[in-house]
XYZ file of C-alpha atoms in Angstrom:
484
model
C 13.949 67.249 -3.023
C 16.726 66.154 -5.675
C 20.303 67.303 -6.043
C 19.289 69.834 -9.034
C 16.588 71.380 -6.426
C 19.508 71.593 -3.873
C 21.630 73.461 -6.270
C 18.686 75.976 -6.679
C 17.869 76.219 -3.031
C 21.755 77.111 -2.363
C 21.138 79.922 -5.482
C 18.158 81.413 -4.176
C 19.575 81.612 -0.475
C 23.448 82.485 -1.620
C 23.066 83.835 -5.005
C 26.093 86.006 -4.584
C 27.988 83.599 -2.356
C 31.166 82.484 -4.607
C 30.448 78.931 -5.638
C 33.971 77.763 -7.299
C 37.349 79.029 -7.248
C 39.775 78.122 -10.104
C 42.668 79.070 -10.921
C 41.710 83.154 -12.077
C 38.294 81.930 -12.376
C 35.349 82.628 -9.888
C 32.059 82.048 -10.313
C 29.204 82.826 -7.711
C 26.183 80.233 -6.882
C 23.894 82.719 -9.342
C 26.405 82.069 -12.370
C 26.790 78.590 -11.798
C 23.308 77.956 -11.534
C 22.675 79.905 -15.309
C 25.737 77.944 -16.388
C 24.452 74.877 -15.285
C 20.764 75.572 -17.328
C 22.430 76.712 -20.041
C 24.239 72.920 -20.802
C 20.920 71.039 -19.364
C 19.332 72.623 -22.058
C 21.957 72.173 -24.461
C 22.039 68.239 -23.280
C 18.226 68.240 -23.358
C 18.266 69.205 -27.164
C 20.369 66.120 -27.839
C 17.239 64.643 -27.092
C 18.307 62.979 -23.759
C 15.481 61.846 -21.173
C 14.916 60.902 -17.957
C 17.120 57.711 -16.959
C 19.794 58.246 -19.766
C 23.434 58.413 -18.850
C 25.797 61.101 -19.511
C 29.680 60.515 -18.680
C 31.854 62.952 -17.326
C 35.572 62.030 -18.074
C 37.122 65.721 -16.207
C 39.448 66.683 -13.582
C 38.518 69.026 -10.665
C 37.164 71.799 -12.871
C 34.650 73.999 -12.716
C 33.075 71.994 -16.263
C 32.745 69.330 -13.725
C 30.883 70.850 -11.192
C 28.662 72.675 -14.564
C 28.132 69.127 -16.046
C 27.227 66.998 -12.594
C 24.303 69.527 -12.339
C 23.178 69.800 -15.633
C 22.751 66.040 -15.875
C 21.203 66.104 -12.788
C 18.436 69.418 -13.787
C 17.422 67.000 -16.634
C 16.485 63.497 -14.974
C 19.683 62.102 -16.747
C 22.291 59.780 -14.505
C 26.104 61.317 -14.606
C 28.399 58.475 -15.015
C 31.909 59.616 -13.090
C 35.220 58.338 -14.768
C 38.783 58.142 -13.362
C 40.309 60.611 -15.453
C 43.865 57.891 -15.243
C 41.281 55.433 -17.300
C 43.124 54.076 -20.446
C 41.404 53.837 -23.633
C 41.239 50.050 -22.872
C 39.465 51.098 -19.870
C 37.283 53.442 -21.628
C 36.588 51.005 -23.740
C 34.384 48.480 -21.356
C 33.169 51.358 -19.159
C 31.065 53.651 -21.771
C 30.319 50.515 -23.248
C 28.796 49.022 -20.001
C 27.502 51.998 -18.782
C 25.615 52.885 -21.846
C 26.692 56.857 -21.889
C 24.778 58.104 -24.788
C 27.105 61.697 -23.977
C 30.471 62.228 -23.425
C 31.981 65.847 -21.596
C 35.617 65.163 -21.380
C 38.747 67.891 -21.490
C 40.508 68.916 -25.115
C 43.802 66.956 -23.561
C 41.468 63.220 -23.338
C 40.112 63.375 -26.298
C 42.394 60.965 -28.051
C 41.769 58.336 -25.731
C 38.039 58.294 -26.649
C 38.595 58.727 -30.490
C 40.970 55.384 -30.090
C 37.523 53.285 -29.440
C 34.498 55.460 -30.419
C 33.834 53.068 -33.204
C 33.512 50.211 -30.265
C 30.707 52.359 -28.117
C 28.186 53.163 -30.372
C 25.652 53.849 -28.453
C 28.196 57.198 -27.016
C 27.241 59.100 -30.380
C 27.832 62.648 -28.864
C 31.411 63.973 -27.470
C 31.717 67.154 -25.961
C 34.928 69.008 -25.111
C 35.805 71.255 -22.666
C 38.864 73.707 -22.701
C 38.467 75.933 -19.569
C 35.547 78.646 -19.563
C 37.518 81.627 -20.179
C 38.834 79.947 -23.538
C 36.467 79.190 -26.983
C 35.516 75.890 -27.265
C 32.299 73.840 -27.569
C 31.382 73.746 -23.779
C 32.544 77.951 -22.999
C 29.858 78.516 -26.310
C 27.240 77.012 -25.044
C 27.394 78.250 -21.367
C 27.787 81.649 -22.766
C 24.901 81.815 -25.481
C 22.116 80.140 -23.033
C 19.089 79.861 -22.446
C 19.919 80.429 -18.811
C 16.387 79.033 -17.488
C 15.466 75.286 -17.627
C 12.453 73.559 -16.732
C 13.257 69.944 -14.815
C 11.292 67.042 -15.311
C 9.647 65.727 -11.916
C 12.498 63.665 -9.978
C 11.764 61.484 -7.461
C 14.471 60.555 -4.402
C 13.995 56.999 -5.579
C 15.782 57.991 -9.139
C 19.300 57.088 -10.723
C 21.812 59.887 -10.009
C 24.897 59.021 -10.401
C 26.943 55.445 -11.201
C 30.742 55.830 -9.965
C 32.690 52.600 -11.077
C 34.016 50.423 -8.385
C 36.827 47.692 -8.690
C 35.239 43.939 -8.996
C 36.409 40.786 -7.660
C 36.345 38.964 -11.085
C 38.722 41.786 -12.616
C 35.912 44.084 -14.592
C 34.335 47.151 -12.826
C 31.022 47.747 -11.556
C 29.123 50.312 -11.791
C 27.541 51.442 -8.213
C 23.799 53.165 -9.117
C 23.510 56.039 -6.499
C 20.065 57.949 -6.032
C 18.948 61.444 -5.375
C 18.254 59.976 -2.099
C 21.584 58.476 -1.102
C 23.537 61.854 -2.032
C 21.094 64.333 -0.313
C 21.375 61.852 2.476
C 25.112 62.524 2.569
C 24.824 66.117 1.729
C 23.061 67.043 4.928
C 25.343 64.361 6.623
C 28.591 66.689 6.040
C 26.746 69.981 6.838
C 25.956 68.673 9.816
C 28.642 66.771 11.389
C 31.302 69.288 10.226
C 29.231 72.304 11.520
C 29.823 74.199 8.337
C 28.137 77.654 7.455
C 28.193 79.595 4.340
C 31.223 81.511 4.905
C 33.490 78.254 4.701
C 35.579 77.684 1.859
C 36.595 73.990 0.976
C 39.572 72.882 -0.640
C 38.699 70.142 -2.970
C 42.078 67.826 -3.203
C 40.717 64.409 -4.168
C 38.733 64.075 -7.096
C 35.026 64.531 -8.118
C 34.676 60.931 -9.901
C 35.885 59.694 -6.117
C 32.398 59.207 -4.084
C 34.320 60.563 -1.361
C 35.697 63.798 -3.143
C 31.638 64.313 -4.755
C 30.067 64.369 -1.503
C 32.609 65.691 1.125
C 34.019 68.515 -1.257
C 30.859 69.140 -3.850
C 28.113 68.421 -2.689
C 28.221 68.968 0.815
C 29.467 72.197 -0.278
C 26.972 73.418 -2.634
C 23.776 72.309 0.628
C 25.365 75.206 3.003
C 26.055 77.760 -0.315
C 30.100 77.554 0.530
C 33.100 77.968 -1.774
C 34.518 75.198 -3.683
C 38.775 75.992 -4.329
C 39.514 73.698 -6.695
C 42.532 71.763 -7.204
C 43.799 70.204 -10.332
C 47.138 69.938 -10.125
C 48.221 68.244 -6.409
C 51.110 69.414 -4.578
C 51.409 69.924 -0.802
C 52.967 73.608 -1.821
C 49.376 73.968 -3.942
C 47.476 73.290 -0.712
C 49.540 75.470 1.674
C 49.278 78.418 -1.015
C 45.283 77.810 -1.737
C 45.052 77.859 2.054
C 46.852 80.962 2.500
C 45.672 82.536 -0.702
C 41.481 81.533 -0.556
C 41.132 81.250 2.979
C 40.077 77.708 2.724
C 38.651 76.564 6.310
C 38.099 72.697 5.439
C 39.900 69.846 3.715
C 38.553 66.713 3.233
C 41.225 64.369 1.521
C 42.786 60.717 1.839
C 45.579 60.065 4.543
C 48.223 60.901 2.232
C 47.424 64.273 1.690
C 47.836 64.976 5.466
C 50.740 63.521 5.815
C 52.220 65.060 3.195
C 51.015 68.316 4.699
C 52.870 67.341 7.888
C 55.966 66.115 6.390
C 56.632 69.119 4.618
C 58.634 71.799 6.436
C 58.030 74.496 3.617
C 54.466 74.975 5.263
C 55.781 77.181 8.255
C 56.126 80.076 6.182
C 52.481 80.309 4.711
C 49.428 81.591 6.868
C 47.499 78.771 7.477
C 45.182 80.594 10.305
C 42.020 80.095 8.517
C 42.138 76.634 8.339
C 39.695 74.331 11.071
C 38.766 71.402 9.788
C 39.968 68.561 8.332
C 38.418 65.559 7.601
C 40.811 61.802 6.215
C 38.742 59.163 4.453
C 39.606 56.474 1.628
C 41.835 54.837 3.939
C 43.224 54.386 7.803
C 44.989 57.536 9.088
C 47.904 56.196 11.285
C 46.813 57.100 14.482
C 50.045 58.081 15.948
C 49.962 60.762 13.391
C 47.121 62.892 13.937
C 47.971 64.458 17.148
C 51.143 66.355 16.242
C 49.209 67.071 12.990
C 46.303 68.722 15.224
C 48.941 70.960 17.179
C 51.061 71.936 14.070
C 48.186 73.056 12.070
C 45.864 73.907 15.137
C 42.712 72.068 13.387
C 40.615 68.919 14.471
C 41.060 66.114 12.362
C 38.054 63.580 11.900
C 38.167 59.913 10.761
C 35.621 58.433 8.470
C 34.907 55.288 6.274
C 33.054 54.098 3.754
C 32.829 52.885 0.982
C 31.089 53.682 -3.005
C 28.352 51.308 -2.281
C 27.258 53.564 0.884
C 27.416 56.974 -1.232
C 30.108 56.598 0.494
C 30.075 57.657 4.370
C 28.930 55.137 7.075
C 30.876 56.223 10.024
C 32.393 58.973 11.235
C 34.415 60.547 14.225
C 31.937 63.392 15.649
C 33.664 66.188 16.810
C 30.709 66.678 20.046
C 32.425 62.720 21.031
C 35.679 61.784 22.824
C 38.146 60.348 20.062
C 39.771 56.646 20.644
C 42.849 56.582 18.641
C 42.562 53.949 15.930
C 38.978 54.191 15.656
C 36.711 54.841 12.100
C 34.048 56.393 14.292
C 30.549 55.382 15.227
C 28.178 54.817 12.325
C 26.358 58.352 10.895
C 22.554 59.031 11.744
C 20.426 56.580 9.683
C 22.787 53.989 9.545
C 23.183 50.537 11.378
C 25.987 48.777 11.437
C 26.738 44.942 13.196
C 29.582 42.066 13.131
C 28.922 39.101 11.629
C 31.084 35.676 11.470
C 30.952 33.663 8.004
C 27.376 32.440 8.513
C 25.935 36.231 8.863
C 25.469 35.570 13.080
C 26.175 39.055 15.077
C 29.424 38.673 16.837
C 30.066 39.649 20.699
C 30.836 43.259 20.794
C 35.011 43.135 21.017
C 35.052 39.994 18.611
C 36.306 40.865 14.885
C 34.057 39.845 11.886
C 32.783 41.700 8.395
C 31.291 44.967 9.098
C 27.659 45.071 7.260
C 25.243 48.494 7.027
C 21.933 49.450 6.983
C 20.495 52.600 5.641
C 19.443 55.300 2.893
C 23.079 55.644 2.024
C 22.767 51.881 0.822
C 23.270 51.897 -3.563
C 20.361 50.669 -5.692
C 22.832 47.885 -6.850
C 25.271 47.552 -9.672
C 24.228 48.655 -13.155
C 23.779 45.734 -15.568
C 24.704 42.699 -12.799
C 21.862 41.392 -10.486
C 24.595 38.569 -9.795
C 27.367 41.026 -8.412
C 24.072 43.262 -6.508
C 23.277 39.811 -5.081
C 26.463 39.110 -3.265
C 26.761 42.132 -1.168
C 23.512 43.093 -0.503
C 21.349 40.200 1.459
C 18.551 40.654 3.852
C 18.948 44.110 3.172
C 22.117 44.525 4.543
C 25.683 45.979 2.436
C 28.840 43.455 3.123
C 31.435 45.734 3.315
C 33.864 42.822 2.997
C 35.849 45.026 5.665
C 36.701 43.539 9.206
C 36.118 45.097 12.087
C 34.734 45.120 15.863
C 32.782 47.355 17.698
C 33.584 48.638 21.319
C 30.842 48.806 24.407
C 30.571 52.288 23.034
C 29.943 51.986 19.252
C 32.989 52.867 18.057
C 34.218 51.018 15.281
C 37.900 49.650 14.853
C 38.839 47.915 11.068
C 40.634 44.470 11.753
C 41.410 43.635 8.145
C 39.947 42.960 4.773
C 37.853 39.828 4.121
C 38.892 40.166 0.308
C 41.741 40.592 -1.579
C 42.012 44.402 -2.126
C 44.753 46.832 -2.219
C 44.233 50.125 -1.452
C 46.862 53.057 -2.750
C 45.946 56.859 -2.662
C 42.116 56.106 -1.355
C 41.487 54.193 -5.061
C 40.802 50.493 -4.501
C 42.479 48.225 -6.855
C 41.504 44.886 -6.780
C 44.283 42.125 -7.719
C 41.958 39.744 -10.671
C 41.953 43.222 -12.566
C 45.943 43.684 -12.972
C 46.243 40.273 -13.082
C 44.644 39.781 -16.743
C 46.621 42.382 -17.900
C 49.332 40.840 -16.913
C 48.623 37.753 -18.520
C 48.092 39.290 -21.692
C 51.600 39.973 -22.405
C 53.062 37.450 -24.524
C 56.294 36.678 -22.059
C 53.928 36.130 -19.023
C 52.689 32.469 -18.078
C 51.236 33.242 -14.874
C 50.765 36.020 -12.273
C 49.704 37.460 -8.760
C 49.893 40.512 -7.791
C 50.077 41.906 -3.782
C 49.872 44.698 -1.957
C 52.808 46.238 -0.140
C 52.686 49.180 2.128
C 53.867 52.513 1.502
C 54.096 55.246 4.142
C 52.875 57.821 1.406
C 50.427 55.858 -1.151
C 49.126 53.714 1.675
C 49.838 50.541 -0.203
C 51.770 50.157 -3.806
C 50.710 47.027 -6.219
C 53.585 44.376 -6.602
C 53.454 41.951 -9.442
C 55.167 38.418 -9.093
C 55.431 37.221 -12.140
C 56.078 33.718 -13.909
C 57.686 33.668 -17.303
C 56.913 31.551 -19.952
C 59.795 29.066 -20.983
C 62.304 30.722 -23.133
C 60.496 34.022 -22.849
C 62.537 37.100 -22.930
C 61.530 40.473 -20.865
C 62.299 42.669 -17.982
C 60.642 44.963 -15.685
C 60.566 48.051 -18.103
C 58.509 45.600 -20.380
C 55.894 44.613 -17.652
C 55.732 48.123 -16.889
C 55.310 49.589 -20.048
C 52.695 47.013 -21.284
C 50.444 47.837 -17.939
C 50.514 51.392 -18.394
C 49.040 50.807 -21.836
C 46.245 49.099 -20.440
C 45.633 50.438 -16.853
C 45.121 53.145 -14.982
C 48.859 54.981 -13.676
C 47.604 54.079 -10.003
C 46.769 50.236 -11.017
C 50.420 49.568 -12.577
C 52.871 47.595 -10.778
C 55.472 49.988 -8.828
C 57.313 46.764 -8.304
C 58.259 43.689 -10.552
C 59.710 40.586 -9.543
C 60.442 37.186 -11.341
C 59.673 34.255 -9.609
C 59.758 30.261 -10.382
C 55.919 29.379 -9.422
C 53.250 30.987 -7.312
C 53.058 28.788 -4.562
């Protein structure tokens, strides 16, 4: 089995099941499957192979969903980009990743014409502009050939590589298999109990591990509806739910409080919802109770991480809850405690959570070094503290390394740091994370200027936005006389 099998298993079971909704668009699991052969062939004419990378630089569209599965029909590896990258950004991650193909939306296209001349090897570009509109993706989806012949593909084989922040400041890029994402597939369809009726409302992005697999792909194994969501707004939720009948949400912490926060939602039927699952980051505990009795829904706690595919634990709804708790680890995983010398820990005792399983990554593209440091002995260091109860439930403690985390995307200091030091007025820097009720935690720069150099916040600002991703930059600036 492989994830383009999976997508034709789902078509031959739920042909006329209704695969996406967007916007005015719908498109059953028959039509996305003809849709999907149509580009693999299309891709497959570029005279792509087994093993070669295709990036995928899209919002939560139904081109993405298209363009993960075409990549897949064909042996190829879909490299998943933050659609916030910069063209800086761009820059080092189509070079590192070697993406011979590029699918990205009419309104990006400027940031990849800024450095196409620096990523030669990315010789193709292809540019979406919504399926119901003419443009080079709608014609070829439209004119065919709607069959397509796939290569043999082993569980063992490259599917996807989702970029993941990096301790020295440059990204790496997380090799997933057929495997690991079947692994997580079944994982979701069977912890959340869903059926083929369900409709999920996909919130957090594709390119996140955690939107892929909890909103795609664990959505196309039981032949349910994808409602997609490109444009976030608590009033956009509480009118898809009402509207689509959506019965499950999986989304980051923020999400749900923002659902809970805002009054406005009395007035829309939100009967059909059930389930709701919060990953990406900790859920406060002390709010998921009234959120369980306002919106009448269980609401289950996960973690993990894009090394694991991403999910390692999870609250099961058949188990008693403990407030606080990430859940015990999913079926096929270990978990332990260790202290600094790798030793298992007394249960009780906090130390860095490590995993063992099929949801463990190949390793990072490109950087046997970096693959080396978290996986030894066959174990993944999360680099996340944590203790275990008598019961196998699994608190977090704290992070071993320096990490902030703000909407569910983890931004590691080093990274905003060189930007930082690249502008002319900045001698020295460290940035922190502080915490926000809404984004988790916000990045705060303290900065040292250079003798006699002349700038303000707006500067720093501006000059980070140029190079980094919105959700990287700074919401905070403050001067300081030295670091220590």
């Amino acid at each position: 089995m492989n994830l383009g099998k999976m997508l034709e298993e789902s078509c031959r079971q739920y042909a006329e099941n209704v695969a996406i909704i967007h916007d005015n668009i719908s498109l059953t699991y028959n039509e996305l499957n003809w849709a999907v052969n149509a580009l693999g062939n299309w891709l497959r004419s570029l005279g792509l192979k087994k093993g070669d990378k295709v990036a995928l630089l899209l919002s939560n569209c139904p081109e993405f969903i298209i363009s993960y599965f075409a990549v897949q029909k064909i042996g190829a590896v879909a490299v998943t980009l933050n659609i916030m990258s910069t063209a800086y950004e761009l820059r080092y991650l189509l070079g590192n990743s070697e993406a011979k193909v590029l699918i990205t939306e009419a309104s990006l296209t400027k940031r990849f014409e800024e450095i196409s001349g620096d990523v030669p090897l990315c010789r193709r570009l292809l540019v979406t502009n919504g399926l119901d509109t003419t443009s080079p993706f709608g014609d070829i989806i439209k004119e065919g050939p709607f069959t397509l012949d796939m290569p043999e593909i082993a569980g063992d084989d490259h599917a996807v590589m989702i970029y993941t922040a990096g301790l020295t400041g440059r990204p790496l890029g997380a090799i997933l298999t057929h495997r690991n994402l079947l692994g997580q597939s079944n994982i979701i369809r069977d912890l959340c109990g869903g059926t083929e009726k369900d409709r999920a409302l996909s919130v957090i992005p594709f390119f996140h591990s955690f939107g892929a697999v909890a909103n795609m792909l664990g959505t196309v194994r039981i032949g349910a509806g994808m409602v997609l969501m490109d444009r976030f707004s608590v009033d956009n939720i509480f009118s898809a739910i009402e509207r689509d009948k959506v019965t499950y949400i999986a989304s980051v912490p923020q999400v749900f409080l923002g659902m809970l926060l805002q009054e406005e939602g009395k007035r829309y039927d939100l009967s059909s919802l059930r389930l709701c699952i919060t990953g990406g980051a900790a859920m406060p505990a002390e709010f998921i109770p009234p959120f369980e009795k306002r919106f009448g829904v269980k609401v289950l706690e996960g973690y993990g991480l894009t090394e694991a595919s991403p999910v390692c634990t999870f609250s099961r709804p058949d188990m008693a809850q403990k407030p606080g708790s990430i859940g015990v680890v999913i079926p096929g995983v270990e978990a332990k405690i260790v202290d600094d010398y790798g030793k298992k820990v007394p249960a009780g005792e906090s130390g860095e959570l490590i995993i063992k399983g099929e949801n463990m990554m190949k390793g990072y593209y490109r950087d046997e070094e970096a693959t080396a440091m978290v996986i030894r002995d066959g174990w993944l260091y999360t680099s996340d503290l944590a203790k275990i109860d008598e019961d196998g439930y699994i608190f977090l403690t704290g992070r071993k390394k320096r990490m902030i985390i703000t909407w569910g995307f983890n931004v590691y200091p080093r990274e905003v740091e060189i930007v930082l030091e690249m502008h002319p007025a900045v001698k020295s820097s460290r940035v922190v994370g502080m915490s926000d009720l809404m984004r988790g935690e916000v990045v705060k720069a303290l900065i040292v200027k250079n003798k006699g150099a002349d700038t303000d916040k707006k500067s720093i600002i501006r000059h980070c936005r140029k190079y980094l991703s919105l959700y990287k930059v700074p919401r905070k600036v403050e001067f300081v006389e030295n670091l220590n």
